[in-house]
Amino acid sequence: MSDAPASGNKPYDLVVRHARVATASDVFETDIGIRDGRIAALARDLPPGAEEIDAAGRWVLPGGVDAHCHLAQKTGDNSVMADDFLSGTRSAACGGTTTVIPFAAQLKGESLAQAVRDYHAVADGKACIDYAFHMIVSDATAQVTQEELPALIGQGYTSFKIYMTYDDLKLNDRQILDVLDTARRHGAMTMVHAESSDCIAWLADRMLAEGLQAPPYHALSRPPVVEREATHRAISLAELLDTPILIVHVSGPEAIEQIRWAQTRGLKIYAETCPQYLFLTAADLGGDALHGAKCICSPPPRDAAAHEAVWNALANGTFQVFSSDHAPFRFDGEGGKKPQGDDTPFNHVPNGIPGLETRLALLFSEGVLEGRLDINTFVALTATQPAKLYGLAPRKGTIAIGADADIVVWDTGLPRVVRNADLHHNVDYTPYEGRTVRAWPGITLSRGRVVYRDGEFVGEAGHGRFLPCERPLAARPRPARHRRAPWLDVLSRVAPDTANDGATP
């Protein structure tokens, strides 16, 4: 299979030979011919390329799409993210990720459109791999929901995140409905951070009043029930408007049960989980001298039983996305995890852990090589489904003729110990220090260009391009004939439903 041959001495700029390719649906052996940054041919015994890579029968997979990471993002306090678009995308490439989707964050009182413009100013010209933007909506005014969001969706910013917790980000239920209504009418995907803010504040205040401020109390102030309640409430609000949503960074069985319940009722509820909910536990928040602050994130890591539930949900299709939720704060230094030194109470520790570079290797090693996931499910979770859910398919997330030549040749079998000193981010720790994995990218191609090879980053700033996103098919409401909500028919008569216009097929 190939498209029309190119002129000149060599029909391809690059040929990857003897590849054992896996997509989300198939496994096959082939050569891969690349021309002008895209896959031009899949066949055995292709003619020579100007450059050649011998995959030698190794797994050759689509480059990862990390659809949930934070780079150079504005914060509402004095914390500073350690990774900008240069260091963050460099780290991603060295871990086999070729597309990232970080967040243009609106702070309360600010214009969302201006937040997007500001984010381009810190991103453009620095990225080593391709990128798109989600938006964070923290101030859902009428101006934002009725004017700015529809305009931005039409310009290729077709997904946004809303929070049910954090004082400087959270929306109340009515504001959430306003945002979901906009998403429904204009074909955008809404991501939801689902934790019950009032429950968390009530528990945290009482712990702090008793002098219980060490990192382990962060986990105790955010027990599974607060995630379960908010997940159910988010699903209910989405059901009210028959609007697809995606619940992000799900941590354990309580929230998983709510999502699975909704999916079995035919609701378009999607879900994501992250490495911290497979490889960390609440015990990692312990330790001396605020060491556990390194693993403070929300929701917090749970326990071994939760790990098993998350693995099962990855395997059975409850989760569609496996992202890093990379939130890079340094442990030491100004703007990092200890704004008040070693006496920093848990509620003032910046939330988040690094994970862009280790995401794929951890899941490949412990999922595929340990038999918990098949290779097709791995590709679906880490590349194909994120690309589809956020309007980047079929250009990203697969190995197919016409797709961008974002390709990773994997080395498997030989043990490798994760050491922060070997990683390429700008964070002074990894929560996975000392863990042994048996898979790591050997070569990463971004649009046909080698950006990482055998432990060395060989890309450059500015190679990455901004990607406007299509309206994803997954964000469309169900057809009216499948609805059991007569109030939606009334609303549709007041304001016609335009969600299906322009959606990615």
Short mmCIF file of C-alpha atoms in Angstrom, two decimals:
data_model
loop_
_atom_site.label_atom_id
_atom_site.label_comp_id
_atom_site.label_asym_id
_atom_site.label_seq_id
_atom_site.Cartn_x
_atom_site.Cartn_y
_atom_site.Cartn_z
CA MET A 1 0.00 0.00 0.00
CA SER A 2 1.38 3.42 -0.88
CA ASP A 3 0.47 6.74 -2.36
CA ALA A 4 1.97 8.12 -5.58
CA PRO A 5 5.79 7.86 -5.80
CA ALA A 6 7.89 10.97 -5.34
CA SER A 7 10.22 12.30 -7.97
CA GLY A 8 14.01 12.19 -7.53
CA ASN A 9 16.49 9.45 -6.84
CA LYS A 10 14.86 8.15 -3.64
CA PRO A 11 11.11 7.64 -3.36
CA TYR A 12 11.17 8.10 0.43
CA ASP A 13 12.92 10.45 2.80
CA LEU A 14 13.13 7.67 5.38
CA VAL A 15 12.28 3.97 5.49
CA VAL A 16 11.82 2.09 8.75
CA ARG A 17 12.50 -1.55 7.88
CA HIS A 18 11.48 -4.82 9.50
CA ALA A 19 8.95 -3.16 11.79
CA ARG A 20 6.59 -5.15 13.97
CA VAL A 21 3.78 -2.62 13.94
CA ALA A 22 0.86 -2.46 16.35
CA THR A 23 -2.09 -0.15 16.00
CA ALA A 24 -5.20 -0.02 18.18
CA SER A 25 -6.67 -2.88 16.14
CA ASP A 26 -3.95 -4.81 14.29
CA VAL A 27 -0.45 -6.27 14.46
CA PHE A 28 1.56 -6.69 11.23
CA GLU A 29 5.11 -6.75 9.89
CA THR A 30 6.04 -4.12 7.36
CA ASP A 31 8.45 -1.49 6.14
CA ILE A 32 7.29 2.10 6.64
CA GLY A 33 8.01 4.63 3.92
CA ILE A 34 8.00 8.27 5.02
CA ARG A 35 7.81 11.30 2.78
CA ASP A 36 7.41 14.96 3.74
CA GLY A 37 6.80 14.08 7.36
CA ARG A 38 3.94 11.66 6.70
CA ILE A 39 3.57 7.94 6.23
CA ALA A 40 3.51 7.30 2.48
CA ALA A 41 3.76 3.51 2.28
CA LEU A 42 3.29 0.35 4.33
CA ALA A 43 4.67 -2.69 2.57
CA ARG A 44 7.47 -5.19 2.68
CA ASP A 45 10.64 -4.66 0.65
CA LEU A 46 10.09 -0.98 -0.07
CA PRO A 47 12.58 0.79 -2.33
CA PRO A 48 15.47 2.57 -0.58
CA GLY A 49 14.96 5.75 1.37
CA ALA A 50 17.35 8.67 1.67
CA GLU A 51 17.73 7.50 5.27
CA GLU A 52 17.08 4.04 6.70
CA ILE A 53 16.31 2.68 10.17
CA ASP A 54 16.37 -1.07 10.79
CA ALA A 55 13.79 -1.85 13.47
CA ALA A 56 15.02 -5.47 13.48
CA GLY A 57 11.65 -6.91 14.37
CA ARG A 58 11.13 -4.68 17.39
CA TRP A 59 7.76 -3.22 18.30
CA VAL A 60 7.08 -0.09 16.27
CA LEU A 61 4.15 1.90 17.63
CA PRO A 62 2.46 5.25 17.05
CA GLY A 63 4.03 8.06 19.01
CA GLY A 64 2.21 8.68 22.26
CA VAL A 65 -0.41 11.39 22.62
CA ASP A 66 -0.26 12.76 26.17
CA ALA A 67 -3.62 14.47 26.38
CA HIS A 68 -3.28 15.77 29.94
CA CYS A 69 -0.13 17.60 30.97
CA HIS A 70 0.72 20.99 32.40
CA LEU A 71 3.55 23.09 30.96
CA ALA A 72 4.43 26.71 31.77
CA GLN A 73 0.91 27.12 33.13
CA LYS A 74 -0.17 30.13 35.14
CA THR A 75 -1.05 29.36 38.75
CA GLY A 76 -3.14 31.26 41.24
CA ASP A 77 -0.45 31.23 43.94
CA ASN A 78 3.31 31.76 43.89
CA SER A 79 4.14 28.28 42.62
CA VAL A 80 6.04 27.95 39.35
CA MET A 81 5.93 25.02 36.97
CA ALA A 82 9.43 23.75 36.37
CA ASP A 83 8.88 22.68 32.76
CA ASP A 84 8.31 25.07 29.91
CA PHE A 85 7.53 24.02 26.35
CA LEU A 86 11.19 23.31 25.62
CA SER A 87 12.06 21.09 28.57
CA GLY A 88 8.60 19.52 28.75
CA THR A 89 8.39 18.50 25.10
CA ARG A 90 12.02 17.36 25.14
CA SER A 91 11.19 15.07 28.04
CA ALA A 92 8.06 13.84 26.28
CA ALA A 93 9.99 12.96 23.11
CA CYS A 94 12.58 11.00 25.10
CA GLY A 95 9.72 8.98 26.61
CA GLY A 96 8.09 8.16 23.28
CA THR A 97 5.41 10.87 23.28
CA THR A 98 5.13 12.90 20.07
CA THR A 99 2.06 15.05 20.78
CA VAL A 100 1.13 16.86 23.98
CA ILE A 101 -2.02 18.76 24.93
CA PRO A 102 -1.39 21.13 27.84
CA PHE A 103 -3.72 23.80 29.20
CA ALA A 104 -4.29 27.46 28.48
CA ALA A 105 -5.56 28.44 31.93
CA GLN A 106 -8.01 31.24 32.60
CA LEU A 107 -7.63 32.83 36.02
CA LYS A 108 -10.75 34.28 37.63
CA GLY A 109 -11.52 37.74 36.30
CA GLU A 110 -9.55 37.18 33.11
CA SER A 111 -10.63 36.72 29.53
CA LEU A 112 -10.39 33.14 28.27
CA ALA A 113 -9.47 34.38 24.80
CA GLN A 114 -6.62 36.39 26.27
CA ALA A 115 -5.45 33.34 28.22
CA VAL A 116 -5.15 31.45 24.93
CA ARG A 117 -3.20 34.29 23.32
CA ASP A 118 -0.89 34.48 26.33
CA TYR A 119 -0.28 30.74 26.20
CA HIS A 120 0.74 30.91 22.57
CA ALA A 121 3.28 33.55 23.55
CA VAL A 122 5.02 31.14 25.94
CA ALA A 123 4.67 28.08 23.68
CA ASP A 124 5.26 29.02 20.08
CA GLY A 125 8.80 28.46 18.85
CA LYS A 126 9.88 26.42 21.87
CA ALA A 127 8.23 23.01 21.41
CA CYS A 128 10.26 20.04 20.17
CA ILE A 129 7.17 17.99 19.24
CA ASP A 130 3.65 18.90 18.10
CA TYR A 131 1.09 20.28 20.52
CA ALA A 132 -2.49 21.42 20.86
CA PHE A 133 -4.24 23.32 23.66
CA HIS A 134 -7.02 22.45 26.03
CA MET A 135 -8.51 25.40 27.89
CA ILE A 136 -9.24 25.71 31.61
CA VAL A 137 -12.48 27.57 32.31
CA SER A 138 -12.42 28.98 35.83
CA ASP A 139 -14.68 32.01 35.36
CA ALA A 140 -17.80 30.95 33.46
CA THR A 141 -19.30 34.36 32.81
CA ALA A 142 -21.89 34.95 30.13
CA GLN A 143 -19.17 36.59 28.04
CA VAL A 144 -17.07 33.44 28.27
CA THR A 145 -19.78 30.82 27.72
CA GLN A 146 -21.81 32.66 25.08
CA GLU A 147 -19.12 34.48 23.11
CA GLU A 148 -15.53 33.51 23.85
CA LEU A 149 -15.93 29.73 24.06
CA PRO A 150 -17.95 29.35 20.84
CA ALA A 151 -15.44 31.50 18.95
CA LEU A 152 -12.45 29.58 20.33
CA ILE A 153 -14.05 26.21 19.54
CA GLY A 154 -14.41 27.36 15.95
CA GLN A 155 -10.72 28.26 15.89
CA GLY A 156 -9.57 24.76 16.88
CA TYR A 157 -9.63 24.81 20.69
CA THR A 158 -12.25 22.12 21.00
CA SER A 159 -11.75 20.84 24.54
CA PHE A 160 -11.71 22.41 27.96
CA LYS A 161 -11.33 21.41 31.57
CA ILE A 162 -13.48 22.43 34.50
CA TYR A 163 -12.89 21.88 38.20
CA MET A 164 -15.23 20.93 41.01
CA THR A 165 -12.56 21.72 43.61
CA TYR A 166 -9.76 24.27 44.31
CA ASP A 167 -11.02 27.69 45.37
CA ASP A 168 -9.32 29.55 42.52
CA LEU A 169 -10.62 27.19 39.83
CA LYS A 170 -13.88 25.55 40.87
CA LEU A 171 -17.26 26.16 39.27
CA ASN A 172 -20.59 25.65 40.98
CA ASP A 173 -23.20 23.34 39.50
CA ARG A 174 -25.04 26.08 37.65
CA GLN A 175 -21.82 27.32 36.07
CA ILE A 176 -20.96 23.75 35.10
CA LEU A 177 -24.33 23.48 33.36
CA ASP A 178 -23.63 26.68 31.44
CA VAL A 179 -20.29 25.28 30.24
CA LEU A 180 -21.78 21.89 29.36
CA ASP A 181 -24.55 23.59 27.42
CA THR A 182 -21.96 25.47 25.36
CA ALA A 183 -20.01 22.27 24.76
CA ARG A 184 -23.16 20.49 23.62
CA ARG A 185 -24.21 23.22 21.21
CA HIS A 186 -20.78 23.64 19.65
CA GLY A 187 -19.37 20.11 19.63
CA ALA A 188 -16.59 20.44 22.23
CA MET A 189 -15.29 17.92 24.76
CA THR A 190 -15.51 18.83 28.46
CA MET A 191 -12.98 17.36 30.89
CA VAL A 192 -13.99 17.30 34.56
CA HIS A 193 -11.83 17.21 37.70
CA ALA A 194 -14.32 15.50 39.98
CA GLU A 195 -13.78 15.96 43.72
CA SER A 196 -16.22 17.44 46.23
CA SER A 197 -14.79 20.77 47.30
CA ASP A 198 -16.87 21.33 50.43
CA CYS A 199 -16.17 17.85 51.78
CA ILE A 200 -12.45 18.33 51.27
CA ALA A 201 -12.44 21.75 52.94
CA TRP A 202 -14.45 20.45 55.91
CA LEU A 203 -12.04 17.58 56.49
CA ALA A 204 -8.90 19.63 55.91
CA ASP A 205 -9.96 22.41 58.28
CA ARG A 206 -10.52 19.95 61.10
CA MET A 207 -7.22 18.18 60.54
CA LEU A 208 -5.28 21.42 60.43
CA ALA A 209 -7.02 22.65 63.59
CA GLU A 210 -5.58 19.59 65.35
CA GLY A 211 -2.10 20.30 64.00
CA LEU A 212 -2.26 17.45 61.47
CA GLN A 213 -0.48 19.08 58.55
CA ALA A 214 2.01 16.52 57.21
CA PRO A 215 1.64 15.18 53.64
CA PRO A 216 -0.19 11.96 54.60
CA TYR A 217 -3.13 14.08 55.76
CA HIS A 218 -3.56 15.32 52.20
CA ALA A 219 -4.74 11.83 51.25
CA LEU A 220 -6.91 11.53 54.35
CA SER A 221 -8.60 14.85 53.54
CA ARG A 222 -9.53 13.58 50.06
CA PRO A 223 -10.92 10.06 50.69
CA PRO A 224 -12.46 8.05 47.84
CA VAL A 225 -16.00 9.07 48.81
CA VAL A 226 -15.37 12.71 47.83
CA GLU A 227 -14.25 11.57 44.37
CA ARG A 228 -17.19 9.16 44.09
CA GLU A 229 -19.74 11.84 45.02
CA ALA A 230 -18.36 14.41 42.60
CA THR A 231 -18.06 11.85 39.81
CA HIS A 232 -21.71 10.89 40.22
CA ARG A 233 -22.72 14.56 40.32
CA ALA A 234 -20.72 15.36 37.18
CA ILE A 235 -22.34 12.42 35.40
CA SER A 236 -25.78 13.61 36.52
CA LEU A 237 -25.19 17.12 35.23
CA ALA A 238 -23.99 15.70 31.91
CA GLU A 239 -27.03 13.42 31.74
CA LEU A 240 -29.34 16.38 32.34
CA LEU A 241 -28.03 17.98 29.14
CA ASP A 242 -27.17 14.71 27.35
CA THR A 243 -23.62 16.04 26.99
CA PRO A 244 -20.54 13.84 26.67
CA ILE A 245 -17.89 14.45 29.33
CA LEU A 246 -14.52 12.95 30.18
CA ILE A 247 -13.68 12.40 33.86
CA VAL A 248 -9.94 12.93 34.31
CA HIS A 249 -7.36 11.27 36.60
CA VAL A 250 -9.66 8.67 38.14
CA SER A 251 -7.97 7.05 41.13
CA GLY A 252 -9.87 3.97 42.25
CA PRO A 253 -12.89 1.65 42.34
CA GLU A 254 -15.42 4.05 43.87
CA ALA A 255 -15.30 6.50 40.96
CA ILE A 256 -14.79 3.69 38.44
CA GLU A 257 -18.07 2.11 39.56
CA GLN A 258 -19.92 5.37 38.89
CA ILE A 259 -18.40 5.68 35.42
CA ARG A 260 -19.11 2.07 34.52
CA TRP A 261 -22.70 2.46 35.76
CA ALA A 262 -23.18 5.47 33.49
CA GLN A 263 -21.62 3.76 30.48
CA THR A 264 -23.86 0.71 30.85
CA ARG A 265 -26.87 3.04 30.77
CA GLY A 266 -25.76 4.32 27.38
CA LEU A 267 -24.43 7.69 28.54
CA LYS A 268 -21.40 9.06 26.70
CA ILE A 269 -19.10 9.22 29.70
CA TYR A 270 -15.39 8.82 29.01
CA ALA A 271 -12.61 8.44 31.55
CA GLU A 272 -8.88 8.78 32.04
CA THR A 273 -6.40 7.49 34.58
CA CYS A 274 -2.70 8.11 35.19
CA PRO A 275 0.48 6.31 36.30
CA GLN A 276 0.23 7.52 39.91
CA TYR A 277 -2.90 5.41 40.37
CA LEU A 278 -1.08 2.26 39.30
CA PHE A 279 2.37 2.72 40.82
CA LEU A 280 2.02 4.94 43.92
CA THR A 281 0.00 4.54 47.11
CA ALA A 282 -0.97 6.80 49.99
CA ALA A 283 2.05 5.41 51.86
CA ASP A 284 4.29 7.32 49.42
CA LEU A 285 3.07 10.54 51.00
CA GLY A 286 4.92 9.59 54.20
CA GLY A 287 8.56 10.16 55.06
CA ASP A 288 10.66 12.75 56.84
CA ALA A 289 11.27 16.41 56.05
CA LEU A 290 8.18 16.77 53.89
CA HIS A 291 9.49 14.07 51.52
CA GLY A 292 5.93 12.89 50.89
CA ALA A 293 5.10 16.24 49.30
CA LYS A 294 6.74 14.88 46.16
CA CYS A 295 3.72 12.62 45.71
CA ILE A 296 0.96 15.07 46.61
CA CYS A 297 -1.55 15.18 43.77
CA SER A 298 -5.34 15.22 43.57
CA PRO A 299 -7.01 12.83 43.76
CA PRO A 300 -4.27 11.25 45.88
CA PRO A 301 -2.85 7.79 45.26
CA ARG A 302 -4.90 5.10 47.02
CA ASP A 303 -3.80 1.53 47.86
CA ALA A 304 -2.95 -1.79 46.24
CA ALA A 305 -6.61 -2.78 45.94
CA ALA A 306 -7.27 0.43 44.02
CA HIS A 307 -4.38 -0.44 41.69
CA GLU A 308 -6.10 -3.68 40.80
CA ALA A 309 -9.37 -1.90 40.06
CA VAL A 310 -7.60 0.60 37.82
CA TRP A 311 -5.79 -2.17 35.90
CA ASN A 312 -9.10 -3.94 35.37
CA ALA A 313 -10.76 -0.77 34.13
CA LEU A 314 -7.91 -0.17 31.68
CA ALA A 315 -8.32 -3.68 30.32
CA ASN A 316 -12.12 -3.78 30.09
CA GLY A 317 -12.60 -0.45 28.31
CA THR A 318 -13.94 1.68 31.14
CA PHE A 319 -10.96 3.98 30.59
CA GLN A 320 -10.32 5.38 27.14
CA VAL A 321 -7.23 7.45 27.99
CA PHE A 322 -4.01 6.96 29.94
CA SER A 323 -2.32 10.33 30.49
CA SER A 324 0.53 11.56 32.66
CA ASP A 325 -1.15 14.58 34.30
CA HIS A 326 2.40 15.89 34.37
CA ALA A 327 2.42 18.82 36.83
CA PRO A 328 6.08 19.70 37.35
CA PHE A 329 6.98 21.45 40.59
CA ARG A 330 10.50 21.18 41.94
CA PHE A 331 10.88 19.77 45.45
CA ASP A 332 13.55 22.28 46.46
CA GLY A 333 13.78 25.92 45.54
CA GLU A 334 11.52 28.92 45.17
CA GLY A 335 8.09 28.29 43.69
CA GLY A 336 8.24 24.56 44.34
CA LYS A 337 6.68 21.99 46.66
CA LYS A 338 7.74 23.74 49.90
CA PRO A 339 6.57 27.36 49.82
CA GLN A 340 6.85 27.52 53.63
CA GLY A 341 9.88 25.27 53.97
CA ASP A 342 9.73 21.97 55.79
CA ASP A 343 6.78 23.23 57.85
CA THR A 344 4.54 23.67 54.79
CA PRO A 345 1.07 22.25 55.62
CA PHE A 346 -0.37 19.81 53.12
CA ASN A 347 -3.00 22.26 51.89
CA HIS A 348 -0.28 24.68 50.72
CA VAL A 349 1.81 22.14 48.80
CA PRO A 350 1.39 22.62 45.03
CA ASN A 351 -0.50 19.64 43.66
CA GLY A 352 1.02 17.45 41.00
CA ILE A 353 3.87 15.13 40.06
CA PRO A 354 6.10 14.78 36.99
CA GLY A 355 5.48 11.93 34.58
CA LEU A 356 5.74 12.93 30.90
CA GLU A 357 8.84 10.86 30.20
CA THR A 358 7.99 7.78 32.27
CA ARG A 359 4.28 7.36 31.36
CA LEU A 360 4.66 5.01 28.41
CA ALA A 361 7.55 2.92 29.72
CA LEU A 362 5.73 2.19 32.97
CA LEU A 363 2.55 1.08 31.23
CA PHE A 364 4.36 -0.93 28.56
CA SER A 365 6.51 -2.70 31.13
CA GLU A 366 3.90 -3.44 33.78
CA GLY A 367 0.91 -3.65 31.45
CA VAL A 368 1.93 -5.28 28.18
CA LEU A 369 5.00 -7.23 29.27
CA GLU A 370 3.30 -8.50 32.42
CA GLY A 371 0.21 -9.61 30.47
CA ARG A 372 -2.26 -7.18 32.04
CA LEU A 373 -2.92 -5.40 28.71
CA ASP A 374 -2.54 -6.48 25.12
CA ILE A 375 -0.44 -4.36 22.78
CA ASN A 376 -3.48 -3.03 20.90
CA THR A 377 -5.08 -1.77 24.11
CA PHE A 378 -1.80 -0.07 25.02
CA VAL A 379 -1.78 1.78 21.69
CA ALA A 380 -5.45 2.69 22.03
CA LEU A 381 -5.06 4.11 25.55
CA THR A 382 -1.87 6.05 24.95
CA ALA A 383 -2.26 7.29 21.38
CA THR A 384 -5.29 6.43 19.25
CA GLN A 385 -8.17 7.17 21.59
CA PRO A 386 -6.73 10.43 22.94
CA ALA A 387 -6.28 11.60 19.36
CA LYS A 388 -9.89 10.71 18.54
CA LEU A 389 -11.41 12.15 21.71
CA TYR A 390 -9.67 15.50 21.23
CA GLY A 391 -10.01 16.00 17.48
CA LEU A 392 -6.50 15.06 16.29
CA ALA A 393 -7.36 11.83 14.45
CA PRO A 394 -6.54 10.48 11.92
CA ARG A 395 -3.46 12.69 11.67
CA LYS A 396 -2.18 11.58 15.07
CA GLY A 397 -2.35 8.40 17.12
CA THR A 398 -1.94 5.68 14.50
CA ILE A 399 0.37 4.20 11.89
CA ALA A 400 -1.52 4.55 8.61
CA ILE A 401 -0.92 6.03 5.19
CA GLY A 402 -1.43 9.78 5.35
CA ALA A 403 -0.91 10.02 9.10
CA ASP A 404 1.97 12.04 10.48
CA ALA A 405 5.11 9.91 10.81
CA ASP A 406 5.10 10.01 14.61
CA ILE A 407 6.66 6.64 15.33
CA VAL A 408 8.48 4.96 18.21
CA VAL A 409 10.80 1.96 17.93
CA TRP A 410 10.73 0.23 21.32
CA ASP A 411 13.46 -1.62 23.15
CA THR A 412 12.03 -4.34 25.39
CA GLY A 413 13.32 -7.08 27.63
CA LEU A 414 16.44 -5.46 29.06
CA PRO A 415 15.90 -4.05 32.55
CA ARG A 416 16.36 -0.33 33.07
CA VAL A 417 16.25 1.45 36.42
CA VAL A 418 14.39 4.77 36.42
CA ARG A 419 16.73 7.50 37.67
CA ASN A 420 15.90 11.18 37.69
CA ALA A 421 19.45 11.91 36.61
CA ASP A 422 18.68 10.16 33.30
CA LEU A 423 15.43 12.02 32.59
CA HIS A 424 15.12 15.15 30.49
CA HIS A 425 12.57 17.23 32.38
CA ASN A 426 13.47 20.20 34.59
CA VAL A 427 12.20 18.67 37.83
CA ASP A 428 14.59 17.64 40.60
CA TYR A 429 12.92 14.30 41.29
CA THR A 430 10.78 11.52 39.88
CA PRO A 431 8.33 9.65 42.11
CA TYR A 432 9.39 6.46 40.31
CA GLU A 433 13.06 6.69 41.33
CA GLY A 434 14.63 3.23 41.53
CA ARG A 435 11.78 1.37 39.82
CA THR A 436 12.88 -1.19 37.25
CA VAL A 437 11.15 -1.25 33.86
CA ARG A 438 11.70 -3.60 30.93
CA ALA A 439 10.66 -1.29 28.11
CA TRP A 440 11.97 2.07 26.92
CA PRO A 441 11.88 3.91 23.59
CA GLY A 442 14.93 3.28 21.44
CA ILE A 443 14.07 5.78 18.68
CA THR A 444 11.39 8.47 18.52
CA LEU A 445 10.33 10.07 15.24
CA SER A 446 8.30 13.26 15.13
CA ARG A 447 6.85 13.86 11.66
CA GLY A 448 9.57 11.65 10.19
CA ARG A 449 12.43 13.31 11.99
CA VAL A 450 14.50 11.49 14.63
CA VAL A 451 14.22 13.47 17.86
CA TYR A 452 15.50 10.80 20.28
CA ARG A 453 17.87 7.91 19.70
CA ASP A 454 19.49 5.48 22.14
CA GLY A 455 19.30 7.68 25.21
CA GLU A 456 20.12 10.97 23.52
CA PHE A 457 17.78 13.81 22.63
CA VAL A 458 18.58 14.95 19.07
CA GLY A 459 15.60 17.21 18.36
CA GLU A 460 15.42 20.98 18.59
CA ALA A 461 13.18 23.77 19.78
CA GLY A 462 10.76 25.00 17.16
CA HIS A 463 10.29 21.68 15.37
CA GLY A 464 6.94 21.21 17.12
CA ARG A 465 3.88 22.74 15.48
CA PHE A 466 0.63 23.93 17.00
CA LEU A 467 -2.30 21.72 15.98
CA PRO A 468 -5.81 23.18 15.74
CA CYS A 469 -8.26 20.45 16.73
CA GLU A 470 -11.41 19.35 14.96
CA ARG A 471 -14.70 18.95 16.79
CA PRO A 472 -14.47 15.32 17.89
CA LEU A 473 -17.14 12.84 16.99
CA ALA A 474 -17.04 11.62 20.61
CA ALA A 475 -18.32 15.01 21.80
CA ARG A 476 -21.59 14.76 19.89
CA PRO A 477 -24.74 14.18 21.95
CA ARG A 478 -26.74 11.06 21.31
CA PRO A 479 -29.31 11.30 18.50
CA ALA A 480 -32.63 12.71 19.66
CA ARG A 481 -34.39 9.38 19.14
CA HIS A 482 -32.25 7.85 21.91
CA ARG A 483 -32.93 10.56 24.47
CA ARG A 484 -35.19 10.11 27.44
CA ALA A 485 -35.21 13.82 28.28
CA PRO A 486 -38.17 15.78 26.91
CA TRP A 487 -36.79 19.01 28.41
CA LEU A 488 -33.99 18.84 25.82
CA ASP A 489 -36.53 18.91 23.02
CA VAL A 490 -37.91 22.13 24.50
CA LEU A 491 -34.43 23.64 24.76
CA SER A 492 -33.62 22.62 21.21
CA ARG A 493 -36.67 24.54 19.97
CA VAL A 494 -35.44 27.62 21.84
CA ALA A 495 -31.87 27.32 20.56
CA PRO A 496 -31.24 24.77 17.79
CA ASP A 497 -28.62 22.13 18.46
CA THR A 498 -25.49 22.78 16.36
CA ALA A 499 -23.23 20.26 18.05
CA ASN A 500 -23.00 18.00 15.01
CA ASP A 501 -21.78 20.73 12.69
CA GLY A 502 -18.19 20.16 11.63
CA ALA A 503 -17.43 17.24 13.93
CA THR A 504 -14.63 14.90 12.99
CA PRO A 505 -16.19 11.83 11.28
#
